[in-house]
Amino acid sequence: MEAQRLLHGFCSNSAIPPIRNPKKPFFMIFNPSLDHSKRWASFKTHHYDAPQTVSWSKRRLECRNSVENAGGFTGGEKGLESGIRRKNLAVFVSGGGSNFRSIHEACLRGSVHGDIVVLATNKSGCGGAEYARGKGIPVILFPKAKDEPEALSPNDLVAALRGFEVDFILLAGYLKLIPVELIRAYPKSILNIHPSLLPAFGGKGYYGMKVHKAVIASGARYSGPTVHFVDEHYDTGRILAQRVVPVLADDTADELAARVLHQEHRVYVEVTSALCDERIVWREDGVPIIQSKENPNDYS
Ligand SMILES: Nc1nc2c(c(=O)[nH]1)N[C@@H](CN(C=O)c1ccc(C(=O)N[C@@H](CCC(=O)O)C(=O)O)cc1)CN2
Ligand SMILES: NCC(=O)N[C@@H]1O[C@H](COP(=O)([O-])[O-])[C@@H](O)[C@H]1O
């Protein structure tokens, strides 16, 4: 039976082919969370304006799901009224963990349809780890270091995250390079927040206050957080969201850091909400965009 449904979300997973040129009538989405017979669905785009003037805000993506009611979309499961399954999140921290706490609180109040099921850190005594222990969230150590002998190897880390049935990984002030084993195990499913407008002021050596000091020293008039997908290198993955704050003439690095951090807490919760709602869409040119929660016809 062909079920036509407006699909409010897309799994952000490398198995999903990019959205074809929206001016063309059909493209395919591969939803790996469904069993084999139900994974492909074709989508038809409807244009409200003449094709040459169509903009993302005017385009409605309609899923013509040519399969039976696919698992994972039934309302009867522990899913939302839209039938989208609640997601399991892993967060990686190295420090105080204010972004981690902000996302955890959003999960608890229902702003994010997900649960943080595990925290990973390279610093077992950091603030984020202490907060996790206080909330009953398991803490795992990665990577191995001389002062953390019980930490995990990359393959053990992947196995541990699979054991927690993690869907998405959020880096939040984590200061070590994520290994390729984890990136291959979680394609298009690892995000990071960086405290500058990438690609500026990113890469090896750019973390924490070093970033804000470099921004001020450069004379840049604007800064702000970037949320991006993680690839094998520091800060070079696909940009998903940014927010802009002014850099004031007399700003100290601490004042700029506080202004940026306030926006980090907001944008990371918004992005994590979109991730869990499957509202992240991959454009044909490989750029990820976010479907608005309020208006499914709007993207940013
Ligand atoms: N594979 C990836 N791993 C990580 C990424 C990424 O984009 N791809 N992002 C970082 C977070 N980050 C910036 O957002 C970042 C963190 C740390 C460094 C850095 O230079 N680290 C130092 C070591 C610092 C320390 O141990 O105290 C270094 O590697 O020499 C740059 C950018 C998280 N992982
Ligand atoms: N390059 C990575 C980097 O600099 N990340 C930054 O570390 C801070 C962590 O704060 P938090 O522990 O309070 O969330 C945040 O400002 C985050 O952008």
Coordinates of C-alpha atoms and ligand atoms in Angstrom, one line a residue:
M1 CA 0.0 0.0 0.0
E2 CA 1.3 3.3 -1.0
A3 CA 1.3 5.6 2.0
Q4 CA 1.7 9.3 1.3
R5 CA 2.9 11.1 4.2
L6 CA 4.6 14.4 5.0
L7 CA 7.8 13.2 6.5
H8 CA 8.9 15.6 9.2
G9 CA 12.3 14.4 9.3
F10 CA 15.2 12.7 7.7
C11 CA 17.8 10.5 9.3
S12 CA 21.1 12.4 9.1
N13 CA 23.2 9.4 8.1
S14 CA 25.7 8.9 5.4
A15 CA 23.5 6.2 3.8
I16 CA 21.1 9.0 2.8
P17 CA 21.8 10.1 -0.8
P18 CA 21.9 13.9 -1.2
I19 CA 18.7 15.6 -2.1
R20 CA 18.6 15.9 -5.9
N21 CA 18.2 19.3 -7.5
P22 CA 14.9 20.4 -6.0
K23 CA 13.8 21.6 -9.4
K24 CA 13.7 18.0 -10.5
P25 CA 10.5 16.1 -9.5
F26 CA 11.9 13.1 -7.6
F27 CA 14.8 12.1 -5.3
M28 CA 15.3 9.2 -3.1
I29 CA 16.0 9.0 0.7
F30 CA 17.4 5.9 2.3
N31 CA 16.3 5.5 5.9
P32 CA 18.6 2.9 7.5
S33 CA 16.4 2.8 10.6
L34 CA 13.9 0.8 8.7
D35 CA 14.2 -2.9 7.8
H36 CA 15.5 -3.8 4.3
S37 CA 12.2 -4.0 2.6
K38 CA 11.2 -0.5 3.7
R39 CA 14.3 1.6 3.5
W40 CA 13.9 3.4 0.3
A41 CA 11.2 6.0 -0.2
S42 CA 10.7 8.4 -3.1
F43 CA 10.0 12.0 -2.5
K44 CA 8.2 14.4 -4.8
T45 CA 8.8 18.1 -4.5
H46 CA 5.9 20.4 -5.0
H47 CA 6.8 23.9 -6.2
Y48 CA 4.5 26.8 -5.2
D49 CA 6.2 29.2 -7.5
A50 CA 7.5 28.8 -11.0
P51 CA 10.6 26.5 -10.7
Q52 CA 13.1 29.2 -11.5
T53 CA 11.9 31.3 -8.5
V54 CA 11.6 28.5 -6.0
S55 CA 13.4 29.0 -2.8
W56 CA 13.7 26.6 0.0
S57 CA 11.1 28.4 2.0
K58 CA 8.6 27.9 -0.7
R59 CA 9.2 24.2 -1.3
R60 CA 7.3 21.5 0.4
L61 CA 9.0 18.1 0.4
E62 CA 6.4 15.3 0.4
C63 CA 7.4 11.8 1.1
R64 CA 5.6 9.3 -1.1
N65 CA 6.5 6.4 0.9
S66 CA 5.9 3.4 -1.3
V67 CA 6.0 0.9 1.5
E68 CA 3.8 -0.4 4.2
N69 CA 3.7 1.6 7.4
A70 CA 7.4 1.4 8.1
G71 CA 8.6 0.5 11.6
G72 CA 9.9 3.4 13.5
F73 CA 7.2 5.7 12.1
T74 CA 4.3 4.1 14.0
G75 CA 2.8 6.3 16.7
G76 CA 2.4 3.3 19.0
E77 CA 6.1 3.0 19.8
K78 CA 7.9 5.1 22.4
G79 CA 8.0 7.7 19.6
L80 CA 6.5 11.1 19.2
E81 CA 3.1 11.8 17.7
S82 CA 4.9 12.2 14.4
G83 CA 6.1 8.6 14.9
I84 CA 9.8 9.6 15.1
R85 CA 11.8 7.5 17.5
R86 CA 13.4 9.2 20.5
K87 CA 17.2 9.2 20.0
N88 CA 20.1 8.1 22.2
L89 CA 22.9 10.7 22.6
A90 CA 26.5 10.4 23.7
V91 CA 28.3 13.7 24.7
F92 CA 32.0 14.1 24.8
V93 CA 33.6 16.8 27.1
S94 CA 37.0 17.7 28.5
G95 CA 36.0 20.6 30.8
G96 CA 33.2 22.2 32.7
G97 CA 30.5 20.9 30.4
S98 CA 28.0 23.8 30.3
N99 CA 26.9 22.8 26.8
F100 CA 26.5 19.3 28.0
R101 CA 24.4 20.5 30.9
S102 CA 22.4 22.8 28.6
I103 CA 21.5 19.9 26.3
H104 CA 20.8 17.5 29.2
E105 CA 18.3 20.1 30.7
A106 CA 16.7 20.4 27.3
C107 CA 16.2 16.7 27.1
L108 CA 14.6 16.7 30.5
R109 CA 12.2 19.5 29.7
G110 CA 11.2 17.9 26.4
S111 CA 12.8 20.5 24.1
V112 CA 15.0 17.8 22.7
H113 CA 13.5 14.4 21.9
G114 CA 16.5 12.5 23.1
D115 CA 18.3 11.1 26.1
I116 CA 22.0 11.4 27.0
V117 CA 22.8 7.8 27.7
V118 CA 26.6 8.1 28.2
L119 CA 29.3 10.8 28.7
A120 CA 32.8 10.3 27.3
T121 CA 35.8 12.3 28.5
N122 CA 39.6 12.4 28.5
K123 CA 39.5 14.0 32.0
S124 CA 37.8 11.8 34.6
G125 CA 37.7 14.6 37.1
C126 CA 36.4 17.4 34.9
G127 CA 33.2 19.3 35.7
G128 CA 31.2 17.6 32.9
A129 CA 32.1 14.2 34.3
E130 CA 31.2 15.2 37.9
Y131 CA 27.8 16.5 36.6
A132 CA 27.2 13.3 34.7
R133 CA 27.9 11.2 37.8
G134 CA 25.5 13.3 39.8
K135 CA 22.8 12.7 37.3
G136 CA 23.4 8.9 37.0
I137 CA 24.8 9.2 33.5
P138 CA 27.5 6.6 32.8
V139 CA 31.0 8.0 32.2
I140 CA 33.6 6.4 29.9
L141 CA 37.2 7.5 29.4
F142 CA 38.7 8.1 26.1
P143 CA 41.4 8.1 24.8
K144 CA 44.0 6.1 26.7
A145 CA 46.5 8.2 28.5
K146 CA 49.2 7.5 31.0
D147 CA 47.1 9.2 33.7
E148 CA 44.0 7.3 32.7
P149 CA 45.1 3.7 32.3
E150 CA 41.5 2.3 32.3
A151 CA 40.5 4.4 29.3
L152 CA 39.3 2.8 26.1
S153 CA 40.9 2.1 22.8
P154 CA 39.1 3.4 19.6
N155 CA 37.6 0.1 18.8
D156 CA 36.5 -0.5 22.4
L157 CA 35.0 3.0 22.3
V158 CA 32.9 2.1 19.3
A159 CA 31.8 -1.1 20.9
A160 CA 30.8 0.7 24.1
L161 CA 28.8 3.3 22.2
R162 CA 27.0 0.5 20.2
G163 CA 26.3 -1.1 23.5
F164 CA 24.5 2.0 24.7
E165 CA 22.7 2.1 21.4
V166 CA 23.9 5.6 20.7
D167 CA 22.4 7.3 17.6
F168 CA 24.3 10.6 17.7
I169 CA 27.5 11.9 19.3
L170 CA 27.9 15.5 20.4
L171 CA 31.3 16.9 21.1
A172 CA 31.1 19.8 23.6
G173 CA 34.4 21.2 24.6
Y174 CA 36.2 17.9 23.9
L175 CA 39.8 18.6 23.2
K176 CA 41.1 15.4 21.6
L177 CA 41.0 14.3 18.0
I178 CA 38.1 11.9 17.3
P179 CA 39.6 8.8 15.7
V180 CA 38.7 7.6 12.2
E181 CA 37.3 4.4 13.6
L182 CA 34.5 6.4 15.4
I183 CA 33.9 8.6 12.4
R184 CA 33.5 5.6 10.1
A185 CA 31.2 3.9 12.7
Y186 CA 29.0 7.0 12.9
P187 CA 28.8 8.7 9.5
K188 CA 27.1 12.0 9.5
S189 CA 26.2 11.4 13.1
I190 CA 28.9 13.3 15.0
L191 CA 28.6 17.0 15.7
N192 CA 30.9 19.5 17.3
I193 CA 30.5 23.0 18.6
H194 CA 33.3 25.5 18.0
P195 CA 33.5 29.0 19.5
S196 CA 34.2 30.9 16.2
L197 CA 32.7 31.4 12.8
L198 CA 34.4 28.6 11.0
P199 CA 36.4 28.3 8.8
A200 CA 38.0 31.3 10.6
F201 CA 40.0 30.6 13.8
G202 CA 39.7 26.8 13.6
G203 CA 42.0 23.8 13.5
K204 CA 44.8 22.4 15.6
G205 CA 45.7 24.8 18.5
Y206 CA 42.4 26.7 18.3
Y207 CA 40.3 25.8 21.4
G208 CA 38.9 27.5 24.4
M209 CA 40.2 31.0 25.2
K210 CA 42.9 30.7 22.5
V211 CA 40.1 31.1 20.0
H212 CA 38.7 34.3 21.5
K213 CA 42.1 35.8 22.0
A214 CA 42.9 35.2 18.3
V215 CA 39.5 36.8 17.2
I216 CA 40.1 39.9 19.3
A217 CA 43.8 40.2 18.1
S218 CA 42.6 39.9 14.5
G219 CA 40.3 42.9 14.7
A220 CA 37.3 40.9 13.6
R221 CA 34.1 42.7 14.3
Y222 CA 31.9 39.6 14.6
S223 CA 32.3 36.2 16.0
G224 CA 30.0 33.4 17.2
P225 CA 29.6 29.6 17.5
T226 CA 29.6 27.1 14.7
V227 CA 28.0 23.7 14.9
H228 CA 29.5 21.3 12.3
F229 CA 29.7 17.7 11.4
V230 CA 32.9 16.0 12.4
D231 CA 35.4 14.5 9.9
E232 CA 38.9 13.2 10.4
H233 CA 40.5 16.6 10.9
Y234 CA 39.9 19.4 13.4
D235 CA 37.0 21.8 12.4
T236 CA 36.9 20.9 8.7
G237 CA 33.5 19.1 8.7
R238 CA 30.3 20.4 7.0
I239 CA 29.0 23.5 8.7
L240 CA 25.4 23.0 10.0
A241 CA 24.6 26.1 12.0
Q242 CA 26.1 29.4 13.1
R243 CA 25.1 32.3 15.3
V244 CA 26.7 35.8 15.2
V245 CA 27.7 38.1 18.0
P246 CA 29.5 41.4 17.9
V247 CA 33.1 41.8 19.0
L248 CA 33.2 45.1 20.9
A249 CA 36.2 47.4 20.6
D250 CA 37.0 47.1 24.3
D251 CA 36.1 43.4 24.7
T252 CA 38.3 41.2 26.8
A253 CA 38.6 37.6 25.8
D254 CA 36.5 36.6 28.8
E255 CA 33.7 39.0 27.8
L256 CA 33.7 37.7 24.2
A257 CA 33.8 34.1 25.4
A258 CA 30.7 34.7 27.6
R259 CA 28.8 36.3 24.8
V260 CA 29.7 33.4 22.4
L261 CA 28.9 30.8 25.0
H262 CA 25.4 32.1 25.6
Q263 CA 24.7 31.6 21.9
E264 CA 26.4 28.2 22.0
H265 CA 23.9 27.0 24.5
R266 CA 21.0 28.1 22.4
V267 CA 22.2 26.9 19.0
Y268 CA 23.4 23.5 20.2
V269 CA 20.0 22.8 21.8
E270 CA 18.3 23.9 18.6
V271 CA 20.5 21.7 16.4
T272 CA 20.3 18.7 18.7
S273 CA 16.5 19.1 18.6
A274 CA 16.6 19.0 14.8
L275 CA 18.9 16.0 14.9
C276 CA 16.6 14.0 17.1
D277 CA 13.5 15.1 15.1
E278 CA 15.2 14.0 11.9
R279 CA 14.9 17.5 10.5
I280 CA 18.4 17.6 9.0
V281 CA 18.4 17.4 5.2
W282 CA 21.4 17.0 2.9
R283 CA 21.4 19.2 -0.1
E284 CA 22.7 17.9 -3.4
D285 CA 25.9 19.9 -3.0
G286 CA 26.6 18.2 0.3
V287 CA 25.5 21.1 2.5
P288 CA 23.4 20.0 5.5
I289 CA 20.4 22.2 6.2
I290 CA 17.8 22.3 9.0
Q291 CA 14.1 22.1 8.5
S292 CA 12.2 24.5 10.7
K293 CA 10.3 23.0 13.6
E294 CA 7.6 25.6 13.3
N295 CA 7.2 25.7 9.6
P296 CA 8.3 22.5 7.7
N297 CA 8.5 24.6 4.5
D298 CA 11.4 26.7 5.9
Y299 CA 15.0 25.7 6.0
S300 CA 18.1 27.4 7.3
Ligands
LIG1 N1 38.2 14.3 14.2 C1 37.9 15.4 14.9 N2 38.0 15.5 16.2 C2 37.7 16.6 16.9 C3 37.1 17.7 16.2 C4 37.0 17.6 14.8 O1 36.5 18.6 14.1 N3 37.3 16.5 14.2 N4 36.8 18.9 16.9 C5 37.5 19.0 18.2 C6 37.1 20.2 19.0 N5 38.0 21.3 18.6 C7 37.4 22.4 18.0 O2 36.2 22.5 17.9 C8 39.3 21.3 18.9 C9 39.8 20.7 20.1 C10 41.2 20.6 20.3 C11 42.1 21.1 19.4 C12 43.5 21.0 19.7 O3 44.3 21.7 19.1 N6 43.9 20.2 20.7 C13 45.3 20.0 21.2 C14 45.4 19.3 22.5 C15 44.7 20.1 23.6 C16 44.8 19.4 24.9 O4 45.0 18.2 24.9 O5 44.6 20.1 25.9 C17 46.1 19.2 20.1 O6 45.5 18.3 19.4 O7 47.3 19.5 20.1 C18 41.7 21.7 18.3 C19 40.3 21.8 18.0 C20 37.4 17.8 19.0 N7 37.8 16.6 18.2
LIG2 N1 37.7 23.9 19.7 C1 36.9 23.3 20.7 C2 36.4 24.4 21.7 O1 37.2 25.3 21.9 N2 35.2 24.2 22.2 C3 34.7 25.2 23.2 O2 35.0 24.7 24.5 C4 34.1 25.4 25.3 C5 33.5 24.3 26.2 O3 32.7 24.9 27.2 P1 31.8 23.9 28.1 O4 32.6 22.8 28.6 O5 31.3 24.9 29.2 O6 30.6 23.4 27.2 C6 33.0 25.9 24.4 O7 33.1 27.3 24.3 C7 33.2 25.3 23.1 O8 32.9 26.0 22.0

